[in-house]
Each structure stands twice: as structure tokens, then as C-alpha cells.
Short mmCIF file of C-alpha atoms in Angstrom, two decimals:
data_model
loop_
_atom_site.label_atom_id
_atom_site.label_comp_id
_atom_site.label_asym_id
_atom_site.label_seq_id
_atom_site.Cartn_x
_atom_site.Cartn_y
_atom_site.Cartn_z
CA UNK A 1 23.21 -6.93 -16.42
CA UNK A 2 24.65 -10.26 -17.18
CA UNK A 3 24.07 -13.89 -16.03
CA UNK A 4 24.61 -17.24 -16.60
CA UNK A 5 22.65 -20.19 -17.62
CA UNK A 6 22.83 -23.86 -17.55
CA UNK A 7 21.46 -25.59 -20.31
CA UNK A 8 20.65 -29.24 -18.63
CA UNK A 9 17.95 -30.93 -20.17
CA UNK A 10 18.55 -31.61 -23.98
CA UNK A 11 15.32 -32.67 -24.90
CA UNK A 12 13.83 -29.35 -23.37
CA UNK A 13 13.37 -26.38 -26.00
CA UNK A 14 14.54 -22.78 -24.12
CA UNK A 15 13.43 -19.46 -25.07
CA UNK A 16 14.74 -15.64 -23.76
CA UNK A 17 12.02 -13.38 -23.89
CA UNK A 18 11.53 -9.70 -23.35
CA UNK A 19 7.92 -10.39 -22.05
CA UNK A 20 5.63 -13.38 -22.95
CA UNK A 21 6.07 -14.47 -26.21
CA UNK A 22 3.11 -14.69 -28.74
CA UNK A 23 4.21 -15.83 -32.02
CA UNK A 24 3.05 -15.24 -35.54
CA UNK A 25 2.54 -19.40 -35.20
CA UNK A 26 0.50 -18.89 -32.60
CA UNK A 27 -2.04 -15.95 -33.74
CA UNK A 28 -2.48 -18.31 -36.69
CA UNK A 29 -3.38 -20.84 -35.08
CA UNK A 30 -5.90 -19.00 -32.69
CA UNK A 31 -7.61 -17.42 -35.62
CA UNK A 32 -8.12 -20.75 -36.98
CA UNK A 33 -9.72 -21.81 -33.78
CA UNK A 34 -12.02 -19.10 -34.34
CA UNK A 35 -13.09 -19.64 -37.78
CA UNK A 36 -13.94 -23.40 -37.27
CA UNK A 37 -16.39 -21.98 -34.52
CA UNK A 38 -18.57 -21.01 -37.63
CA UNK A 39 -20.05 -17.80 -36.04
CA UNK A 40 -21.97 -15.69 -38.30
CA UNK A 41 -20.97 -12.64 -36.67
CA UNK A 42 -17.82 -13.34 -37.13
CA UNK A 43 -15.25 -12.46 -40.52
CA UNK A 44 -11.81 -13.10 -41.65
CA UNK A 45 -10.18 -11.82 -44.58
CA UNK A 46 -6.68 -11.52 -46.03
CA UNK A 47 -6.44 -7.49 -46.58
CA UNK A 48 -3.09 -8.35 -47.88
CA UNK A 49 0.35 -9.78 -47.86
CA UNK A 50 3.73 -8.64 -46.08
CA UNK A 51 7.45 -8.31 -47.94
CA UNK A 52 7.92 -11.72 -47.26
CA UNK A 53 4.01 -13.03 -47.93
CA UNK A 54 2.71 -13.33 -44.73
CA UNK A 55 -1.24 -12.89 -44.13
CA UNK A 56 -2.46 -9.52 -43.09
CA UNK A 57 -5.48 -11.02 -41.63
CA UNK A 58 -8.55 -7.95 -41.24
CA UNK A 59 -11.19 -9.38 -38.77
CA UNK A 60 -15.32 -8.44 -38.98
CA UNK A 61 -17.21 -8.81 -35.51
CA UNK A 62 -20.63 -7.96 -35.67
CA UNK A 63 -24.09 -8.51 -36.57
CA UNK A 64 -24.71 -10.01 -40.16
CA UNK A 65 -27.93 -7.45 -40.17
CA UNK A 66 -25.06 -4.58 -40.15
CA UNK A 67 -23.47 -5.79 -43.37
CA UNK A 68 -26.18 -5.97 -45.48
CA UNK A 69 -26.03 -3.29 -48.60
CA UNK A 70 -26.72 0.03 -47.55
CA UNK A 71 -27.16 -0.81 -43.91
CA UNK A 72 -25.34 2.18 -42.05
CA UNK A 73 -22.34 1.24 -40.04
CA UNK A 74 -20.54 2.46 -36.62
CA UNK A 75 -17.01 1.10 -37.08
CA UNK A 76 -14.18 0.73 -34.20
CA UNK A 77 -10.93 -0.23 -36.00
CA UNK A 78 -8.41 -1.69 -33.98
CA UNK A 79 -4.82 -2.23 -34.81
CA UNK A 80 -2.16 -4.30 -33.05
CA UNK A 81 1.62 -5.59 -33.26
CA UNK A 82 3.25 -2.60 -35.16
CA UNK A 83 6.03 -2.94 -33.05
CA UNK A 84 6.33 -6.71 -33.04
CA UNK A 85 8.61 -6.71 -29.65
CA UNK A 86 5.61 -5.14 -28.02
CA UNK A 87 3.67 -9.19 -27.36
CA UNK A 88 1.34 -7.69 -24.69
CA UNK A 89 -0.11 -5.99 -27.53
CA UNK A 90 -1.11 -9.32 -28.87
CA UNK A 91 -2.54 -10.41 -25.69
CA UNK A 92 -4.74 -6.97 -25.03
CA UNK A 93 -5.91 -7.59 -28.16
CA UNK A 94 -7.20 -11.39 -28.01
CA UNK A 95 -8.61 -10.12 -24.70
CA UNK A 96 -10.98 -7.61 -27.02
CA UNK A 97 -11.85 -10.32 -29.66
CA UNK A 98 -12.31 -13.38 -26.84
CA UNK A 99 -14.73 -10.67 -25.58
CA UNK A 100 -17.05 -9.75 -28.54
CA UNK A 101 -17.26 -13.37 -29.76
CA UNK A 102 -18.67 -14.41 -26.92
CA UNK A 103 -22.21 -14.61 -25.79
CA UNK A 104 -21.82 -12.13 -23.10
CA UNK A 105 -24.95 -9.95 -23.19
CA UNK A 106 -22.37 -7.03 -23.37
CA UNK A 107 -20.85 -8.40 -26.25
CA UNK A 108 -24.58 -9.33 -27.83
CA UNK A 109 -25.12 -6.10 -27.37
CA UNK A 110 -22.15 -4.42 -28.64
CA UNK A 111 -22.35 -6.79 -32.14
CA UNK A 112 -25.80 -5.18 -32.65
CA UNK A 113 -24.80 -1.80 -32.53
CA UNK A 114 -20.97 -1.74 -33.42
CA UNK A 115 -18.65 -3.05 -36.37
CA UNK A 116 -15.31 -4.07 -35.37
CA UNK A 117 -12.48 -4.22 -37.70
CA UNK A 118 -9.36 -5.44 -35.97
CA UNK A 119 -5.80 -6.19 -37.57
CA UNK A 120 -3.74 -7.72 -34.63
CA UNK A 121 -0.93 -8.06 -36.49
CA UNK A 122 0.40 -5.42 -38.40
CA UNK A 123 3.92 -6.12 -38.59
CA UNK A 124 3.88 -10.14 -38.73
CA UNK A 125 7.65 -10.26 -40.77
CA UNK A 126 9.02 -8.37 -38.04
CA UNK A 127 7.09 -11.09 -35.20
CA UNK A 128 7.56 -14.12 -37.32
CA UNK A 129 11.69 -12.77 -37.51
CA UNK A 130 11.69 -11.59 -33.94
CA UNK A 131 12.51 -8.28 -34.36
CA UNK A 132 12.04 -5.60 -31.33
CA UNK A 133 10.55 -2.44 -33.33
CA UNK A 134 11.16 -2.59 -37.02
CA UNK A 135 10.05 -4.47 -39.72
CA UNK A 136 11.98 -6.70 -42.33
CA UNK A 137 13.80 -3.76 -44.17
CA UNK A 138 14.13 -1.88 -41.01
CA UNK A 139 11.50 0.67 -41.18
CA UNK A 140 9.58 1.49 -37.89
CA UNK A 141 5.96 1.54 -39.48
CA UNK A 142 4.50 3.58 -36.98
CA UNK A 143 5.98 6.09 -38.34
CA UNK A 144 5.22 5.86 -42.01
CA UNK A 145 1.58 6.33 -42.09
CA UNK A 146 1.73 9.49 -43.87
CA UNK A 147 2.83 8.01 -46.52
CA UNK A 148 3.11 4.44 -46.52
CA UNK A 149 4.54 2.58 -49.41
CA UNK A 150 2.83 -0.76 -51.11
CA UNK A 151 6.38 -2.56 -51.67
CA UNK A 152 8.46 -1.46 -48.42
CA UNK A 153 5.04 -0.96 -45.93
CA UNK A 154 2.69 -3.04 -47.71
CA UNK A 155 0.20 -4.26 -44.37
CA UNK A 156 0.32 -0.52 -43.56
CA UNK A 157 -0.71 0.40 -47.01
CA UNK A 158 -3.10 -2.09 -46.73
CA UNK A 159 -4.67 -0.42 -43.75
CA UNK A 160 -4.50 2.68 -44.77
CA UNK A 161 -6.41 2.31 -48.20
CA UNK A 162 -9.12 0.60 -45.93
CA UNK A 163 -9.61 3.69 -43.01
CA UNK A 164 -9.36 6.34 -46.06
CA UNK A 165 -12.05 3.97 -47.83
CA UNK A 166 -14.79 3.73 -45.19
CA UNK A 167 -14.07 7.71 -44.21
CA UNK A 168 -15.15 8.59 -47.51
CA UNK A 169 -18.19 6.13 -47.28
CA UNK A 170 -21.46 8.36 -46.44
CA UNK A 171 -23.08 5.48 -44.56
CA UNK A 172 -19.93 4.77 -42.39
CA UNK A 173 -19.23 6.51 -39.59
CA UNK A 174 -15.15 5.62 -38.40
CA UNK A 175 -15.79 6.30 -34.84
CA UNK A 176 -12.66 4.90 -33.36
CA UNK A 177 -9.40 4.15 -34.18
CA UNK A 178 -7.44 2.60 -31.11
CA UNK A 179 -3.45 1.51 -32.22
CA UNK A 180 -2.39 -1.30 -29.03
CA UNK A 181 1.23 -0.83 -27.84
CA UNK A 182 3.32 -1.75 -25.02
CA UNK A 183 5.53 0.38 -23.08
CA UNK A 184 8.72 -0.08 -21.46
CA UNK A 185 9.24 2.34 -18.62
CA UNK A 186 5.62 3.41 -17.77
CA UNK A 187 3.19 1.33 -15.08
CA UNK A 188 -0.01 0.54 -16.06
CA UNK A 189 -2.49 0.47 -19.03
CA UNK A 190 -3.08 4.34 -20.31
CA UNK A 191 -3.64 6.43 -23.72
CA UNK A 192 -2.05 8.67 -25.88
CA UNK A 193 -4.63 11.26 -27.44
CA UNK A 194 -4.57 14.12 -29.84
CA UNK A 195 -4.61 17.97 -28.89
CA UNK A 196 -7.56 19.61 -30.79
CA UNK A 197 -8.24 23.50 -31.17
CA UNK A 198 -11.40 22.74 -30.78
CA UNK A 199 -12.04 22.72 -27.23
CA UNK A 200 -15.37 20.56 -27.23
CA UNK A 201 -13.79 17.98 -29.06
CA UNK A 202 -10.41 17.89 -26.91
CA UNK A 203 -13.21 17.35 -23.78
CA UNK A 204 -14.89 14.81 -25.83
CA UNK A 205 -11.93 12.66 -26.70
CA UNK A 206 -11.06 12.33 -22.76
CA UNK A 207 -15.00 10.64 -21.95
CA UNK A 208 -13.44 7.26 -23.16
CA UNK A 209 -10.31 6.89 -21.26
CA UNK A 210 -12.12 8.29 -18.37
CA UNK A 211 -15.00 5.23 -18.28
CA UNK A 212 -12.01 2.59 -19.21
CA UNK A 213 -10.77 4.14 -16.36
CA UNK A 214 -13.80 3.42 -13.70
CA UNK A 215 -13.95 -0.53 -15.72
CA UNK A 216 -10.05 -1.02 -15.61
CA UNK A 217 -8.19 -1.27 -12.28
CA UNK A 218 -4.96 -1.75 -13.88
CA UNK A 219 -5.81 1.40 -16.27
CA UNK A 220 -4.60 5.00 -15.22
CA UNK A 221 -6.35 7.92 -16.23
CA UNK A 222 -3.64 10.49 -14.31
CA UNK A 223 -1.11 8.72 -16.30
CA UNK A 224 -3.04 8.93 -20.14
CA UNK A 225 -1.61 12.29 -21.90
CA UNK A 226 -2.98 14.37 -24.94
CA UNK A 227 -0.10 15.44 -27.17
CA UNK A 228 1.27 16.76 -30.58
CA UNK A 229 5.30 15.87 -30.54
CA UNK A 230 6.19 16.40 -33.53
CA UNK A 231 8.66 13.22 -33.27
CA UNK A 232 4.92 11.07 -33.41
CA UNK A 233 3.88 12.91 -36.37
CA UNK A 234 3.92 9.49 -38.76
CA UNK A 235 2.01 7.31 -35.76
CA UNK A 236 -1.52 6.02 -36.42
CA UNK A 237 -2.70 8.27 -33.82
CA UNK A 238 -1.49 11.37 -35.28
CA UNK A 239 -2.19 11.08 -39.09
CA UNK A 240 -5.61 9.62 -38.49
CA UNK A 241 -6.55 12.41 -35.72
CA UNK A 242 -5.49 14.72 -38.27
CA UNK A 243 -7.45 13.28 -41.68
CA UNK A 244 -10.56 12.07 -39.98
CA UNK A 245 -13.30 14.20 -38.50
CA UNK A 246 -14.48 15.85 -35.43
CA UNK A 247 -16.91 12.62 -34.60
CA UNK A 248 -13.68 10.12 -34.89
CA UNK A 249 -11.41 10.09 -31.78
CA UNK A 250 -7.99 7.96 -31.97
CA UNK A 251 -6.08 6.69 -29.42
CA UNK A 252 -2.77 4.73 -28.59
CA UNK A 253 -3.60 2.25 -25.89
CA UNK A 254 -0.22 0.97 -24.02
CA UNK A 255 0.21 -1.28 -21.64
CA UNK A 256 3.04 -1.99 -19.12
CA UNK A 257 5.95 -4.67 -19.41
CA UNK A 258 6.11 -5.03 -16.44
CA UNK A 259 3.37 -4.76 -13.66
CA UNK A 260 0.45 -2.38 -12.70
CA UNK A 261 -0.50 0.06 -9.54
CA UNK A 262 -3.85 -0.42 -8.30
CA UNK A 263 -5.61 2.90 -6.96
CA UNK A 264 -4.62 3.32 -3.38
CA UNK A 265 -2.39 0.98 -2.99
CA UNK A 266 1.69 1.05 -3.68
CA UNK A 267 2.29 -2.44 -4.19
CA UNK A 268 2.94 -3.12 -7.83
CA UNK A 269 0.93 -6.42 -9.55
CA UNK A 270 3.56 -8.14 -12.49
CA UNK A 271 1.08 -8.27 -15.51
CA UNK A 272 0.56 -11.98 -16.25
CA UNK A 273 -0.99 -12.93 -19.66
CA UNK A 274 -4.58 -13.46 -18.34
CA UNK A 275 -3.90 -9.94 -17.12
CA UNK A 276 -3.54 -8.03 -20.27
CA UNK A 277 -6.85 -10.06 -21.84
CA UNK A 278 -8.37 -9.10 -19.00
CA UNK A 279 -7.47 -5.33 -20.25
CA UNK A 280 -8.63 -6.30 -23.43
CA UNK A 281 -12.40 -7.48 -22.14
CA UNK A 282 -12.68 -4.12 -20.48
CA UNK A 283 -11.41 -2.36 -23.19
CA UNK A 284 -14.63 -4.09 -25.03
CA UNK A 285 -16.97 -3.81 -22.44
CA UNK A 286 -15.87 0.13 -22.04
CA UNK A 287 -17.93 0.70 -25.37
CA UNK A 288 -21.38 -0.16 -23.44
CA UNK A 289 -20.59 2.74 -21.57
CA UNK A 290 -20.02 4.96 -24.17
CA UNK A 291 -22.57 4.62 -26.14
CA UNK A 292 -25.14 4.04 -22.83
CA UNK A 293 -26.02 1.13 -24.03
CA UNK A 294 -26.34 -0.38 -20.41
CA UNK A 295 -30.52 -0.63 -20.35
CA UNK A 296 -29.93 -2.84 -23.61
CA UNK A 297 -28.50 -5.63 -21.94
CA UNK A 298 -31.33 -5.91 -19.73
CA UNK A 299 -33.37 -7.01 -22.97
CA UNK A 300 -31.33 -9.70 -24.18
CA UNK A 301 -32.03 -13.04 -24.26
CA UNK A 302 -28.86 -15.80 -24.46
CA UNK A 303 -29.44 -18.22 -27.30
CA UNK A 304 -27.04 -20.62 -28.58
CA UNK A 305 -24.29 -19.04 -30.92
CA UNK A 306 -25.53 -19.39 -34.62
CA UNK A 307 -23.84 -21.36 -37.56
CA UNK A 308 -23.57 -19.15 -40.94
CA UNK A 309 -26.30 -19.83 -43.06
CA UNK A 310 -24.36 -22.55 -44.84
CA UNK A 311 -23.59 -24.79 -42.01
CA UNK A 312 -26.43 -27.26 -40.95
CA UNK A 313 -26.80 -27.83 -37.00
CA UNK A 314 -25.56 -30.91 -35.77
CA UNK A 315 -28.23 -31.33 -33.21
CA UNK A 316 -32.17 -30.68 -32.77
CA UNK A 317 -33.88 -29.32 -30.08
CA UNK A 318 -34.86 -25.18 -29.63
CA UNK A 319 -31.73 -23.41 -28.15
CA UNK A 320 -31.93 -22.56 -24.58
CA UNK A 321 -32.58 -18.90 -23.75
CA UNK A 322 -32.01 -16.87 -20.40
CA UNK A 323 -31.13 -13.69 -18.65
CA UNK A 324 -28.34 -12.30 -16.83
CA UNK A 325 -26.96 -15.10 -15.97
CA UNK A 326 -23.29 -14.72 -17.52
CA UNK A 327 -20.21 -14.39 -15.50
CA UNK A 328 -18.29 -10.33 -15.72
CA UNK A 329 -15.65 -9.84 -18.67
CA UNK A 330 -13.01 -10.90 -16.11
CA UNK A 331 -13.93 -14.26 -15.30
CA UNK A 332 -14.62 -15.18 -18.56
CA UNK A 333 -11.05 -16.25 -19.64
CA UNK A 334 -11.18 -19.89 -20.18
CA UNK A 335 -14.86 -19.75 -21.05
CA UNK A 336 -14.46 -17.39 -24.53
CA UNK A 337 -11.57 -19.11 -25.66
CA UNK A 338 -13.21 -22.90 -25.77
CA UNK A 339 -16.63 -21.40 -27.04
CA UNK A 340 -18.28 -23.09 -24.01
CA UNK A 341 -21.28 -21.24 -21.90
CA UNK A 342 -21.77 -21.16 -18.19
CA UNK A 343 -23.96 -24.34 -16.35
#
């Protein structure tokens, strides 16, 4: 394929792109937006640096009450950007972390129960450079987790030390480990899961896609696969189906280039960027289901978002409280990215 292009307006700035772009620039800047919010259920860290010093930012979303000392934890680690052509990635992901920041009784609900640890960006030399797959020195991480070096794979390192940590913790329980891709030949959303002798546990791992499945219309269970290709043996997904145990389950979540197949229809729907977050809330919301957590929400009352302890409220009053009254995940797009509610 070839074409041409006019370049006509000087002052304009142009940009080729594989897919949307979403920039290391950009994430910055959007986790910045978050942390001025001052939610106390809500955590940033640096877990550590890339070759060329660029933040490996680790975020915390849950209840403060759930990292108190001792306090047992349910985590769901999710990773993002390994490949750092793959930008819908980046977008599925915000989707996920728009949703549990939120005051969605879902997400209220999920924050109570759940720890989420998510690294969008695991390769940010090889987004901040542009590359397609590989990092700054070349290496395609997702296939060094077996044995991931702290000078040439330093963010994957960095990971790695982290999972291994809270697997040996007796009061955490890794539960999930999803790794967000994008794919450039398949339709749809869909998983990648792990082949298990265990029979049970090869049933169990298939409950998740399935519900994501019923929540997700762009999501396709016939086209999610269970596998052991040797060729993926250095992927998240493998080495951490292999190290952790029978109550973990890890997944690769991909996602389409291109455009989507709803059930029963042939027409296919181009993925927009709204379209992936939207992915990403039901991805979020597909945890409620999991864990039947469904008569919770019922019980929850909608009070303004708290300041950390440290912050003083910039207005009186007692904070409004209601029920039920929030919009789905999918139409909540503008609202949890300006931290407004609902009228």
C-alpha cells in the first residue's frame, strides 16, 4: 500500500498512526489529573525507573481499611503497554481505572472488597521512542519474564520482584493477573488462558471470560483460547500461570485494531477510543460478578468522594447520600474522567 499526502497547512502539527495514539506525555499527564483529585482510595508510586529513567508508575485502588497492617488482601494486578505499539492497551486500561475511581456503587463496592495494582505502562522507553514491539535495546519484554534482568528489563524486574513478593505474603491472596494487549488480525476483545492438568482448575479459569462475555458486547468468548505454545513461554501469562497457585488465574486480554462483531449481527463496528474504555469499565464491573457481589450494591449509599486524611474540605455542609441512582459503566465516560457526579 502506498499513498500520497499533501502537507498544506504549516501551522498544523500531523501525525501517522497505527491506531490512536496515547503518548507517554499523555498517561503522565492523566495520572496527574488523578492524584490532584486527592482520593483516599487512591495510590501512586514510582516502583521504578526505565533504561532511560522514565517512571514506572504502580497504582493502589482500594479501600484505605484494606491497607492497614495485617489487614488481609485480594489483589487483581493489572499490567499494560508491554508492547508500546499496542495504544488500545492504554485506552482499555484507563477505561478500568476511570471505572474504580469513580463513585459507581459497583466500583464502591469493588474498592471494599478488592486491591488493584495496575502498571499501565510497562514499556514507557519504547512509547515515549515510538517503537512498535520492543523496548530501547530491542528486547520484546513479554518474553523475558522468566528471567528478567534489572539493567536491560528493569520495569519488568520491577514487576516481577513485586508479584513474587505478595505470592509469598500469607495474608495476600494474588487472585488475578490480567496482561492488556492489542491484536492485529483478530476481531474483537478476547483472552488468552493457560492449559492446566488439573481439570477443575482449567473449568475454573474459563468462569471469568465467560461473565465478561454476557457484560461485553464487543467481547468474544468463541474467539478466547487456552494454550501452552511453547513460543509464549516468557509472556506474563505463562510464567505467572506456572509460579502462582491453583487460586490465581492469569489472563492476556487483547483487543482489536480495528473494529468488533456484535453477536448476531455481521456488520463490523471500527473501535473508537470511548470504545476500548468502555471495554475497560466492563472489564471492572465483570469482577462484581465474580465474586457475586451483586446484593452488595444494593446496600450502598453514595457520599461525596473523600479527601486523604491530610487534606481539609473546602466546603461545609454533610455530603449528600443516595441509592441507585448512577448511570451503567458505559455511560459514564465523560463523568469519571472530570470527577463530577450525576444531577
Amino acid at each position: 500500500m502506498s499513498f500520497a499526502f499533501c502537507f498544506d497547512r504549516e501551522e498544523d502539527i500531523y501525525q501517522f498512526a497505527y491506531c490512536y495514539p496515547y503518548t507517554y506525555t499523555r498517561f503522565q499527564h492523566y495520572l496527574d489529573s488523578l492524584q490532584k483529585r486527592n482520593m483516599d482510595y487512591f495510590f501512586r508510586e514510582q516502583l521504578g525507573q526505565s533504561v532511560q529513567q522514565r517512571q514506572l508508575d504502580l497504582l493502589t485502588i482500594t479501600s484505605p481499611d484494606n491497607l492497614r497492617e495485617g489487614a488481609e488482601q485480594k489483589v487483581v494486578f493489572i499490567t499494560g503497554r508491554v508492547h508500546p505499539g499496542e495504544t488500545p492497551s492504554s485506552f482499555v486500561c484507563q477505561g478500568i481505572i476511570d471505572f474504580l475511581v469513580s463513585q459507581h456503587p459497583i466500583a464502591r463496592v469493588l474498592r471494599e472488597y478488592l486491591v488493584f495494582k495496575i502498571a499501565p505502562m510497562l514499556n514507557p522507553d519504547g512509547v515515549y521512542l515510538g517503537n512498535y514491539r520492543c523496548s530501547l535495546m530491542g528486547f520484546d519484554l513479554n518474553r523475558h519474564w522468566l528471567d528478567p534482568s534489572p539493567w536491560a528489563h528493569p520495569t519488568l524486574h520491577g514487576v516481577k520482584q513485586l508479584i513474587v513478593q505478595m505470592y509469598n505474603d500469607p495474608k495476600t491472596s494474588l487472585e488475578f493477573y490480567i496482561d492488556i494487549h492489542a491484536h492485529s488480525t483478530m476481531m474483537n476483545g478476547f483472552m488468552y488462558g493457560n492449559i492446566f492438568e488439573d481439570e477443575e482448575r482449567f473449568q475454573r479459569q474459563a468462569i471469568f471470560p465467560k461473565l465478561l462475555c454476557q457484560n461485553a458486547e464487543d467481547f468474544s468468548y468463541s474467539s478466547t483460547s487456552f494454550n501452552r505454545d511453547a513460543v509464549k513461554a516468557g509472556t506474563g501469562r505463562r510464567f505467572l500461570g506456572g509460579l502462582l497457585d491453583h487460586t490465581s488465574y492469569c489472563y492476556t486480554l487483547e483487543v482489536s485494531f480495528y473494529s468488533y462483531i456484535v453477536s448476531g449481527t455481521t456488520a463490523a463496528v471500527p473501535y473508537t477510543e470511548e470504545a476500548y474504555m468502555k471495554l475497560g469499565r466492563n472489564v471492572a464491573r465483570t469482577f462484581l460478578d465474580y465474586y457475586r457481589l451483586n446484593s452488595m450494591v444494593e446496600k450502598v449509599a453514595i457520599p461525596m468522594p473523600r479527601l486523604r486524611a491530610t487534606e481539609e474540605r473546602s466546603s461545609g455542609g454533610e455530603p449528600p447520600s443516595c441509592l441507585r441512582t448512577w448511570p451503567e459503566p458505559e455511560a459514564l465516560g465523560t463523568l469519571m474522567t472530570t470527577g463530577c457526579e450525576p444531577s
